[in-house]
C-alpha cells in the first residue's frame, strides 16, 4: 500500500472527530441553558443533525407512572405522528434499548424483528442507533438516532458518540427532575405555611366577644378587602400587631410579604436606612447595597409599630412615600416605586402631638384614613376568662405539658387595673405555670406571680382624686376630672389642660358614659 493510499480515510476520520467534538461542545452549551426539557432536547437533536448528519432522531423519557415511555423531542419527521404513542419495556426498538440498558446498533432497521414500521417514525432502510439515557443507576429514557445509509461502516463510532450524548442528556434529566421535585416540595410547604398562617392570624384566634371587640372585628373584615392605610391605636399590650397581621392575612395581599418594624427601636439615621435601604458606600459601614423594608414589603404589607416615636424631620420623608409610593435609597439618586399597604400603630395621643407641633398634621391625616381603636383589657373584663384559657393553652404548648387553670384563678385578673393589658396577663400566666408543679394554675399561684387584688378607687364620694397621680391610667384621669368638674366637659378639659374637642374625643374613644347632671 502506497504512503498516499490511506490518507483519504485518515482525513475522513479526523473530520469526523472534529465534527463530533464540535457537536459535543454545542450540545453541552444547549443543555446548560435551560431545564425546560422539551425545548432543550429539541435543540440538541437539531445540533446533532447539523454537525453529524443524524437527519432523524428522537428522545423518549419515562412517564410518571414508570410503566411506559413517551416522546419528549422529535426531529426530521414531517409526517403526522400520533401524540399518544407510548413504548413499554421491550416494545419495538425503543423499548428494547431501554430493556437492554445498553446501546442498540442495527445496520438496516427493517432487518430488526422489533422494528414497528407502522408508527412511521424511522426509515427502515437506514441504520439505527439507540442509546439508553441514564440518571444515576436508572434508565430514564432512550436517545434514538438514524445516520444516512452511507454511514454503515462508522456505526460503532456513531454508537459511542450517541452514548456520550445520552449521558449528557441523562445528567440534565436528573437535574431537571430534582428541580421539579424541589419546586413541588417548596410549593407544598408554601401552601402549608399559608394555611397555618391564615389559621394562626384568622379572626378565630383573636379572643373577644364584647361589643367593643365585635366592632373591631367588623372593622378588620371591612378594611382587609381594600388597600386603605390603617392606624391601629391602643395601649401597650392590647394586641395591635395581632390586628395588623389579621388584616394582612385576610386581605388580597396575603400571598405577599408581611414586614414589620418598630420605629421606636432605632435612631433616626438607622431608621431611614432600615426603611428606605441604602447604596454601597452611602455611609461608613455600608459595604453592600441593601434593600429597605419598603422594598421588602413590595406587593404586601408594611407594619410600622410605634409610629408616634419618629422625629419631625423623618416624618416628612415618610409622608412622601405614603403619598407618592416613591423613595430613594440612602446615598442613591434613582427613584424606586413600591406597592405597599401601610398599617401603623401607636399608643400615643396623636391629636395632642399634632397640636403641640410634635407630629405633622398632614402625616396624621395620611395615616388616620381608617383608625381602629383597641380597648384596654379593663374595658372588656368579660373576655378575660376566655383570654386566660387561650393563654394557658399557648403556654402549655411552649412547655410541652398539659396545663389547666382553676375558676378561682380566672376571677382574680378581672378585678385589678391592667396597665400591661393582654401582654401583662400572659406574663403572669407564664410565671404561674413555671411555678406549678402539677400543671394546675390556681388562685394562689396567680397572686404570687405578680397580680394584686386591687379595686379601682370610687369616684364622687370620697374626696378629690389627684389628677397627676402616676397610678391613674388615661380613662381614670378623664373620669376623675369629669367628676370634679360636675361632668361639665369644658371644665374637665381645663383641669386636664385639654381643649373641649380633645376631651370629647377621649370620652368617645375611651367608651365613657357621660353622666347627666
Coordinates of C-alpha atoms in Angstrom, one line a residue:
X1 CA 0.0 0.0 0.0
X2 CA 1.5 3.3 -1.0
X3 CA 2.0 6.1 1.5
X4 CA -0.7 8.1 -0.2
X5 CA -3.3 5.3 -0.1
X6 CA -4.7 5.6 3.4
X7 CA -4.8 9.4 3.5
X8 CA -8.5 9.9 2.5
X9 CA -9.6 7.6 5.2
X10 CA -7.4 9.3 7.8
X11 CA -8.7 12.7 6.7
X12 CA -12.3 11.5 6.9
X13 CA -11.6 10.2 10.4
X14 CA -10.1 13.5 11.5
X15 CA -13.1 15.4 10.0
X16 CA -15.4 13.0 11.9
X17 CA -13.6 13.6 15.2
X18 CA -13.7 17.3 14.7
X19 CA -17.4 17.2 13.9
X20 CA -18.2 15.1 17.0
X21 CA -16.1 17.4 19.3
X22 CA -17.9 20.4 17.9
X23 CA -21.2 18.6 18.3
X24 CA -20.5 17.7 22.0
X25 CA -19.4 21.3 22.7
X26 CA -22.7 22.7 21.2
X27 CA -24.8 20.0 22.9
X28 CA -23.2 20.8 26.3
X29 CA -23.9 24.5 25.8
X30 CA -27.6 23.8 24.9
X31 CA -28.1 21.6 27.9
X32 CA -26.6 24.2 30.2
X33 CA -29.0 27.0 29.2
X34 CA -32.3 25.8 30.5
X35 CA -34.1 23.0 32.4
X36 CA -37.2 23.2 30.1
X37 CA -36.6 19.7 28.7
X38 CA -38.8 19.7 25.6
X39 CA -37.3 22.8 24.2
X40 CA -33.7 21.9 25.2
X41 CA -33.9 18.3 23.8
X42 CA -35.4 19.5 20.5
X43 CA -32.4 21.9 20.2
X44 CA -30.0 19.1 21.0
X45 CA -31.4 16.9 18.2
X46 CA -31.2 19.9 15.7
X47 CA -27.5 20.3 16.6
X48 CA -26.8 16.5 16.1
X49 CA -28.3 16.8 12.6
X50 CA -26.3 19.9 11.7
X51 CA -23.0 18.6 13.0
X52 CA -23.2 14.9 12.4
X53 CA -25.9 14.3 9.9
X54 CA -28.5 12.5 12.1
X55 CA -31.4 13.5 10.0
X56 CA -33.9 11.5 12.1
X57 CA -33.8 11.5 15.8
X58 CA -36.0 11.3 18.9
X59 CA -35.7 11.3 22.7
X60 CA -38.2 9.3 24.8
X61 CA -38.5 9.7 28.6
X62 CA -40.2 7.6 31.2
X63 CA -43.8 8.6 32.1
X64 CA -44.6 9.5 35.8
X65 CA -46.2 6.0 36.2
X66 CA -42.8 4.4 35.3
X67 CA -44.5 1.8 33.1
X68 CA -44.0 3.4 29.7
X69 CA -42.1 6.0 27.7
X70 CA -43.4 8.9 25.6
X71 CA -41.8 11.2 23.0
X72 CA -40.1 14.3 24.6
X73 CA -38.4 15.5 21.4
X74 CA -38.6 14.6 17.7
X75 CA -36.5 15.7 14.7
X76 CA -36.6 15.1 11.0
X77 CA -40.1 13.5 10.8
X78 CA -42.5 15.5 8.7
X79 CA -45.5 13.1 8.7
X80 CA -48.2 13.5 11.3
X81 CA -47.4 11.5 14.4
X82 CA -49.8 10.2 17.0
X83 CA -49.1 12.2 20.1
X84 CA -50.3 9.3 22.3
X85 CA -47.5 6.9 21.1
X86 CA -46.1 5.0 24.1
X87 CA -43.5 2.3 24.4
X88 CA -43.4 -0.3 27.2
X89 CA -40.2 -2.0 28.2
X90 CA -39.1 -4.4 25.4
X91 CA -41.6 -3.0 22.9
X92 CA -40.1 -2.0 19.5
X93 CA -36.5 -1.0 19.1
X94 CA -37.1 1.9 21.6
X95 CA -38.4 -0.5 24.3
X96 CA -35.6 -3.0 23.5
X97 CA -33.0 -0.4 24.0
X98 CA -34.5 0.6 27.4
X99 CA -34.8 -3.1 28.5
X100 CA -31.2 -3.9 27.4
X101 CA -29.9 -0.7 29.1
X102 CA -27.0 -0.6 26.6
X103 CA -26.7 0.7 23.1
X104 CA -28.6 -1.0 20.2
X105 CA -27.0 -0.8 16.8
X106 CA -28.8 -2.0 13.6
X107 CA -27.2 -1.7 10.1
X108 CA -30.6 -1.8 8.4
X109 CA -33.5 -1.1 10.7
X110 CA -36.0 -3.1 8.6
X111 CA -34.0 -6.3 9.4
X112 CA -34.6 -6.0 13.1
X113 CA -37.6 -8.1 14.2
X114 CA -38.6 -5.5 16.8
X115 CA -39.0 -2.7 14.3
X116 CA -42.5 -1.2 14.3
X117 CA -42.8 0.2 10.9
X118 CA -46.4 1.2 11.3
X119 CA -45.6 4.1 13.5
X120 CA -43.7 6.0 10.7
X121 CA -41.0 7.4 12.9
X122 CA -38.0 5.8 11.3
X123 CA -36.7 4.9 7.9
X124 CA -36.5 1.1 7.6
X125 CA -33.7 1.3 5.0
X126 CA -31.3 3.4 7.2
X127 CA -29.2 2.3 10.1
X128 CA -30.5 2.8 13.7
X129 CA -28.6 3.6 16.9
X130 CA -30.4 3.5 20.3
X131 CA -28.6 4.7 23.4
X132 CA -30.1 4.4 26.9
X133 CA -30.4 7.7 28.9
X134 CA -29.4 7.0 32.4
X135 CA -29.9 9.2 35.5
X136 CA -27.8 7.6 38.2
X137 CA -28.4 3.8 38.1
X138 CA -31.8 4.1 36.5
X139 CA -32.6 4.1 32.8
X140 CA -35.0 7.0 32.3
X141 CA -35.3 7.1 28.5
X142 CA -33.8 6.5 25.1
X143 CA -31.9 8.6 22.6
X144 CA -32.6 7.2 19.1
X145 CA -30.6 8.3 16.0
X146 CA -30.5 7.5 12.3
X147 CA -27.4 8.4 10.3
X148 CA -27.5 8.2 6.5
X149 CA -27.4 4.8 4.8
X150 CA -23.9 5.5 3.5
X151 CA -22.5 5.7 7.1
X152 CA -22.8 2.0 7.9
X153 CA -19.1 1.5 8.2
X154 CA -18.8 4.0 11.0
X155 CA -21.7 2.7 13.1
X156 CA -19.5 1.7 16.1
X157 CA -18.1 5.3 16.2
X158 CA -21.7 6.7 15.9
X159 CA -22.9 4.4 18.8
X160 CA -20.0 5.5 21.0
X161 CA -20.8 9.1 20.3
X162 CA -24.6 8.6 20.8
X163 CA -23.8 7.1 24.2
X164 CA -21.8 10.2 25.3
X165 CA -24.6 12.4 24.2
X166 CA -27.1 10.3 26.1
X167 CA -25.0 10.5 29.2
X168 CA -25.0 14.3 29.0
X169 CA -28.8 14.3 28.5
X170 CA -29.2 12.0 31.5
X171 CA -27.4 14.4 33.8
X172 CA -29.8 17.2 32.6
X173 CA -32.8 15.0 33.0
X174 CA -31.8 14.1 36.6
X175 CA -31.2 17.7 37.5
X176 CA -34.5 18.7 35.9
X177 CA -36.3 16.0 37.9
X178 CA -34.6 17.2 41.1
X179 CA -35.6 20.8 40.5
X180 CA -39.2 19.8 39.7
X181 CA -39.4 17.8 42.9
X182 CA -37.9 20.6 44.9
X183 CA -40.4 23.1 43.4
X184 CA -43.2 20.7 44.3
X185 CA -41.9 20.4 47.8
X186 CA -41.5 24.2 48.1
X187 CA -45.0 24.8 46.7
X188 CA -46.4 22.2 49.2
X189 CA -44.5 23.8 52.1
X190 CA -45.6 27.2 51.0
X191 CA -49.3 26.2 50.8
X192 CA -49.0 24.5 54.2
X193 CA -47.4 27.6 55.7
X194 CA -50.1 29.8 54.2
X195 CA -52.8 27.6 55.7
X196 CA -51.0 27.7 59.0
X197 CA -50.6 31.4 58.9
X198 CA -54.2 32.0 58.0
X199 CA -55.3 29.8 60.8
X200 CA -52.9 31.5 63.3
X201 CA -53.9 35.0 62.3
X202 CA -57.5 34.4 61.5
X203 CA -60.4 36.0 63.4
X204 CA -60.9 32.9 65.4
X205 CA -57.6 33.4 67.1
X206 CA -58.4 36.9 68.3
X207 CA -60.3 36.3 71.6
X208 CA -63.1 38.7 72.3
X209 CA -66.9 38.7 72.4
X210 CA -67.7 42.1 74.0
X211 CA -69.4 44.7 71.9
X212 CA -66.2 46.8 71.6
X213 CA -64.3 43.8 70.2
X214 CA -67.1 42.8 67.8
X215 CA -66.9 46.3 66.4
X216 CA -63.1 45.9 66.0
X217 CA -63.7 42.5 64.1
X218 CA -66.2 44.1 61.8
X219 CA -63.7 47.0 61.0
X220 CA -61.0 44.4 60.3
X221 CA -63.3 42.5 57.9
X222 CA -64.3 45.6 56.1
X223 CA -60.8 47.2 55.8
X224 CA -59.0 44.0 54.9
X225 CA -60.7 43.9 51.5
X226 CA -59.0 47.2 50.4
X227 CA -55.6 48.8 50.3
X228 CA -56.6 51.5 52.7
X229 CA -53.9 52.8 55.2
X230 CA -54.9 51.7 58.7
X231 CA -53.9 53.3 62.0
X232 CA -54.3 50.9 64.9
X233 CA -54.5 52.6 68.3
X234 CA -54.5 51.4 71.8
X235 CA -52.5 51.0 75.0
X236 CA -49.4 48.9 75.3
X237 CA -50.2 45.2 75.3
X238 CA -53.6 45.4 73.6
X239 CA -52.6 43.4 70.6
X240 CA -52.0 46.0 67.9
X241 CA -49.6 43.8 65.9
X242 CA -52.0 40.9 66.1
X243 CA -54.7 43.1 64.5
X244 CA -52.2 44.2 61.8
X245 CA -51.5 40.5 61.0
X246 CA -55.2 39.7 60.8
X247 CA -55.8 42.5 58.3
X248 CA -52.9 41.4 56.1
X249 CA -53.6 37.6 56.1
X250 CA -57.3 38.1 55.4
X251 CA -56.6 40.6 52.5
X252 CA -55.8 40.1 48.8
X253 CA -52.2 40.8 49.7
X254 CA -52.0 37.6 51.9
X255 CA -49.7 35.9 49.4
X256 CA -47.3 38.9 49.7
X257 CA -44.8 39.6 52.5
X258 CA -45.8 41.0 55.9
X259 CA -42.9 43.1 57.0
X260 CA -42.8 44.8 60.4
X261 CA -40.6 47.5 62.0
X262 CA -40.7 49.0 65.5
X263 CA -40.0 52.7 64.8
X264 CA -39.0 53.3 68.5
X265 CA -36.2 50.7 68.4
X266 CA -33.9 52.7 66.1
X267 CA -32.4 56.1 66.0
X268 CA -33.3 58.4 63.1
X269 CA -30.3 57.8 60.9
X270 CA -30.6 54.0 61.1
X271 CA -34.4 54.2 60.7
X272 CA -34.0 55.9 57.3
X273 CA -31.6 53.2 56.1
X274 CA -33.8 50.4 57.6
X275 CA -37.0 51.7 55.9
X276 CA -35.6 53.0 52.6
X277 CA -32.4 50.9 52.2
X278 CA -29.0 52.3 51.2
X279 CA -26.5 52.1 48.4
X280 CA -23.0 50.8 48.7
X281 CA -20.7 53.4 50.3
X282 CA -23.6 55.7 51.3
X283 CA -22.1 55.9 54.8
X284 CA -19.3 54.3 56.9
X285 CA -20.1 50.6 57.2
X286 CA -22.3 50.5 54.1
X287 CA -20.2 47.8 52.4
X288 CA -23.0 46.5 50.1
X289 CA -26.3 47.7 48.7
X290 CA -29.2 46.9 50.9
X291 CA -33.0 46.9 50.3
X292 CA -35.1 48.7 52.9
X293 CA -38.3 47.4 54.5
X294 CA -40.5 49.3 51.9
X295 CA -38.8 47.3 49.1
X296 CA -39.0 44.1 51.0
X297 CA -42.8 44.6 51.5
X298 CA -43.4 45.4 47.8
X299 CA -46.7 43.7 46.9
X300 CA -47.5 43.1 50.6
X301 CA -48.0 45.0 53.9
X302 CA -45.6 47.1 56.0
X303 CA -46.4 47.3 59.7
X304 CA -44.9 50.4 61.4
X305 CA -45.2 50.0 65.1
X306 CA -44.8 53.0 67.5
X307 CA -45.3 55.4 64.6
X308 CA -45.7 58.3 67.1
X309 CA -42.0 58.0 68.1
X310 CA -40.5 59.1 64.8
X311 CA -38.8 62.6 64.6
X312 CA -40.3 65.6 62.8
X313 CA -37.6 65.5 60.1
X314 CA -38.2 61.9 59.3
X315 CA -42.0 62.4 59.2
X316 CA -41.6 64.4 56.0
X317 CA -39.6 61.7 54.3
X318 CA -42.2 59.1 55.3
X319 CA -45.0 61.3 54.1
X320 CA -43.7 61.3 50.6
X321 CA -43.6 57.5 50.3
X322 CA -47.1 57.2 51.7
X323 CA -48.4 59.8 49.2
X324 CA -46.4 59.0 46.1
X325 CA -45.3 55.4 46.6
X326 CA -41.8 56.5 45.6
X327 CA -38.5 56.5 47.5
X328 CA -34.7 56.8 47.1
X329 CA -32.3 54.6 48.9
X330 CA -29.9 56.5 51.3
X331 CA -27.0 57.6 49.1
X332 CA -28.8 56.8 45.9
X333 CA -30.3 59.0 43.1
X334 CA -32.6 56.5 41.4
X335 CA -36.3 56.8 42.3
X336 CA -37.9 53.5 43.2
X337 CA -41.7 52.8 43.1
X338 CA -43.2 50.4 45.6
X339 CA -46.7 48.9 46.0
X340 CA -47.1 48.7 49.8
X341 CA -50.0 48.7 52.1
X342 CA -49.1 50.5 55.3
X343 CA -50.5 49.7 58.7
X344 CA -49.3 51.9 61.5
X345 CA -49.8 51.6 65.3
X346 CA -49.3 53.8 68.2
X347 CA -50.2 54.1 71.9
X348 CA -49.7 57.9 71.8
X349 CA -52.3 60.6 71.6
X350 CA -51.5 61.8 68.1
X351 CA -54.1 64.6 68.3
X352 CA -52.2 66.2 71.3
X353 CA -48.9 65.6 69.4
X354 CA -50.3 67.5 66.4
X355 CA -51.5 70.4 68.5
X356 CA -48.1 70.5 70.2
X357 CA -46.3 70.6 66.9
X358 CA -44.5 67.3 67.5
X359 CA -46.4 65.3 64.8
X360 CA -47.1 66.6 61.3
X361 CA -50.8 67.2 60.7
X362 CA -50.6 66.1 57.1
X363 CA -48.9 62.8 58.1
X364 CA -51.5 62.3 60.8
X365 CA -54.3 62.6 58.3
X366 CA -52.5 60.4 55.8
X367 CA -52.1 57.6 58.4
X368 CA -55.5 58.1 60.0
X369 CA -57.5 57.0 57.0
X370 CA -59.0 54.0 58.8
X371 CA -58.5 54.2 62.6
X372 CA -59.1 51.1 64.7
X373 CA -59.2 51.7 68.4
X374 CA -58.4 48.7 70.6
X375 CA -60.0 48.8 74.0
X376 CA -57.8 48.1 77.1
X377 CA -58.4 44.9 79.0
X378 CA -60.1 46.7 81.9
X379 CA -62.9 47.7 79.5
X380 CA -63.6 44.2 78.4
X381 CA -63.3 42.2 81.6
X382 CA -65.9 39.8 80.3
X383 CA -63.3 38.5 77.9
X384 CA -60.6 37.9 80.5
X385 CA -61.5 34.3 81.4
X386 CA -61.5 33.2 77.8
X387 CA -58.3 35.1 77.1
X388 CA -56.7 33.4 80.1
X389 CA -57.7 30.0 78.9
X390 CA -56.3 30.7 75.5
X391 CA -53.0 31.9 77.0
X392 CA -52.9 28.8 79.2
X393 CA -53.1 26.6 76.1
X394 CA -50.4 28.7 74.4
X395 CA -48.1 28.3 77.4
X396 CA -48.9 24.6 77.6
X397 CA -47.7 24.2 74.0
X398 CA -44.5 26.1 74.8
X399 CA -43.8 24.0 77.9
X400 CA -44.8 20.7 76.3
X401 CA -47.1 19.6 79.1
X402 CA -50.8 19.8 79.9
X403 CA -51.8 22.9 81.9
X404 CA -55.1 23.9 83.5
X405 CA -56.4 26.9 85.3
X406 CA -59.0 26.9 88.1
X407 CA -62.2 29.0 88.2
X408 CA -61.0 30.9 91.3
X409 CA -57.8 31.9 89.5
X410 CA -59.8 33.1 86.5
X411 CA -61.7 35.6 88.7
X412 CA -58.7 37.4 90.0
X413 CA -57.4 39.0 86.8
X414 CA -60.8 40.6 86.3
X415 CA -60.5 42.8 89.4
X416 CA -57.3 44.9 89.0
X417 CA -56.3 47.6 86.7
X418 CA -54.2 46.1 84.0
X419 CA -51.8 48.7 82.5
X420 CA -50.0 45.9 80.6
X421 CA -53.2 44.5 79.3
X422 CA -53.0 41.1 77.5
X423 CA -49.2 41.1 77.5
X424 CA -49.1 41.5 81.2
X425 CA -51.7 38.8 81.7
X426 CA -49.7 36.5 79.5
X427 CA -46.6 37.1 81.5
X428 CA -48.5 36.5 84.7
X429 CA -49.9 33.2 83.5
X430 CA -46.5 32.0 82.2
X431 CA -44.9 32.8 85.6
X432 CA -47.7 30.9 87.4
X433 CA -47.2 28.0 85.0
X434 CA -43.5 27.9 85.7
X435 CA -44.2 27.7 89.5
X436 CA -46.9 25.0 89.1
X437 CA -45.6 21.5 89.9
X438 CA -48.6 19.5 88.8
X439 CA -49.7 21.8 85.8
X440 CA -52.6 23.4 87.7
X441 CA -52.7 27.1 87.9
X442 CA -54.7 28.1 91.0
X443 CA -55.6 31.4 92.8
X444 CA -52.5 31.4 95.0
X445 CA -50.1 31.0 92.0
X446 CA -51.8 33.9 90.2
X447 CA -51.5 36.1 93.3
X448 CA -47.8 35.4 93.9
X449 CA -47.0 35.7 90.2
X450 CA -47.5 39.5 90.4
X451 CA -51.2 40.3 90.3
X452 CA -52.5 42.2 93.3
X453 CA -56.2 42.3 94.1
X454 CA -56.9 46.0 93.8
X455 CA -60.2 47.8 93.3
X456 CA -60.4 50.9 91.2
X457 CA -61.0 53.9 93.5
X458 CA -64.6 55.0 93.8
X459 CA -65.3 58.4 92.2
X460 CA -67.5 61.1 93.5
X461 CA -67.9 60.0 97.2
X462 CA -64.6 60.3 99.0
X463 CA -62.7 63.4 98.2
X464 CA -60.7 64.7 95.3
X465 CA -58.5 62.4 93.2
X466 CA -55.1 63.7 92.4
X467 CA -55.1 64.0 88.6
X468 CA -51.3 63.9 88.4
X469 CA -51.2 60.5 90.2
X470 CA -49.0 58.3 88.1
X471 CA -51.0 55.3 89.2
X472 CA -54.0 56.6 87.2
X473 CA -54.5 55.5 83.6
X474 CA -55.9 57.8 81.0
X475 CA -59.5 56.7 81.4
X476 CA -59.4 57.1 85.1
X477 CA -57.9 60.6 84.8
X478 CA -60.7 61.7 82.4
X479 CA -63.4 60.3 84.7
X480 CA -61.9 61.9 87.8
X481 CA -61.7 65.2 86.0
X482 CA -65.3 65.0 84.8
X483 CA -66.5 64.2 88.3
X484 CA -64.5 67.0 89.9
X485 CA -66.0 69.3 87.2
X486 CA -69.5 68.1 87.8
X487 CA -69.5 66.3 84.4
X488 CA -69.1 69.7 82.6
X489 CA -66.8 68.8 79.8
X490 CA -65.3 72.3 79.3
X491 CA -64.3 72.5 83.0
X492 CA -62.9 69.0 82.9
X493 CA -60.9 69.9 79.8
X494 CA -59.3 72.9 81.7
X495 CA -58.4 70.7 84.6
X496 CA -56.6 68.3 82.2
X497 CA -55.0 71.1 80.1
X498 CA -57.0 70.0 77.1
X499 CA -59.4 71.6 74.6
X500 CA -63.1 70.7 74.7
X501 CA -62.7 68.9 71.4
X502 CA -59.9 66.7 72.8
X503 CA -61.8 65.7 75.9
X504 CA -64.9 64.9 73.8
X505 CA -62.6 62.6 71.6
X506 CA -61.3 60.9 74.8
X507 CA -64.9 60.3 76.1
X508 CA -65.8 58.7 72.8
X509 CA -62.7 56.6 72.3
X510 CA -62.4 55.5 76.0
X511 CA -66.1 54.5 76.0
X512 CA -67.0 56.8 78.9
X513 CA -70.7 57.1 79.5
X514 CA -71.4 60.8 80.3
X515 CA -73.4 61.3 83.4
X516 CA -76.3 63.7 83.1
X517 CA -76.3 66.3 85.9

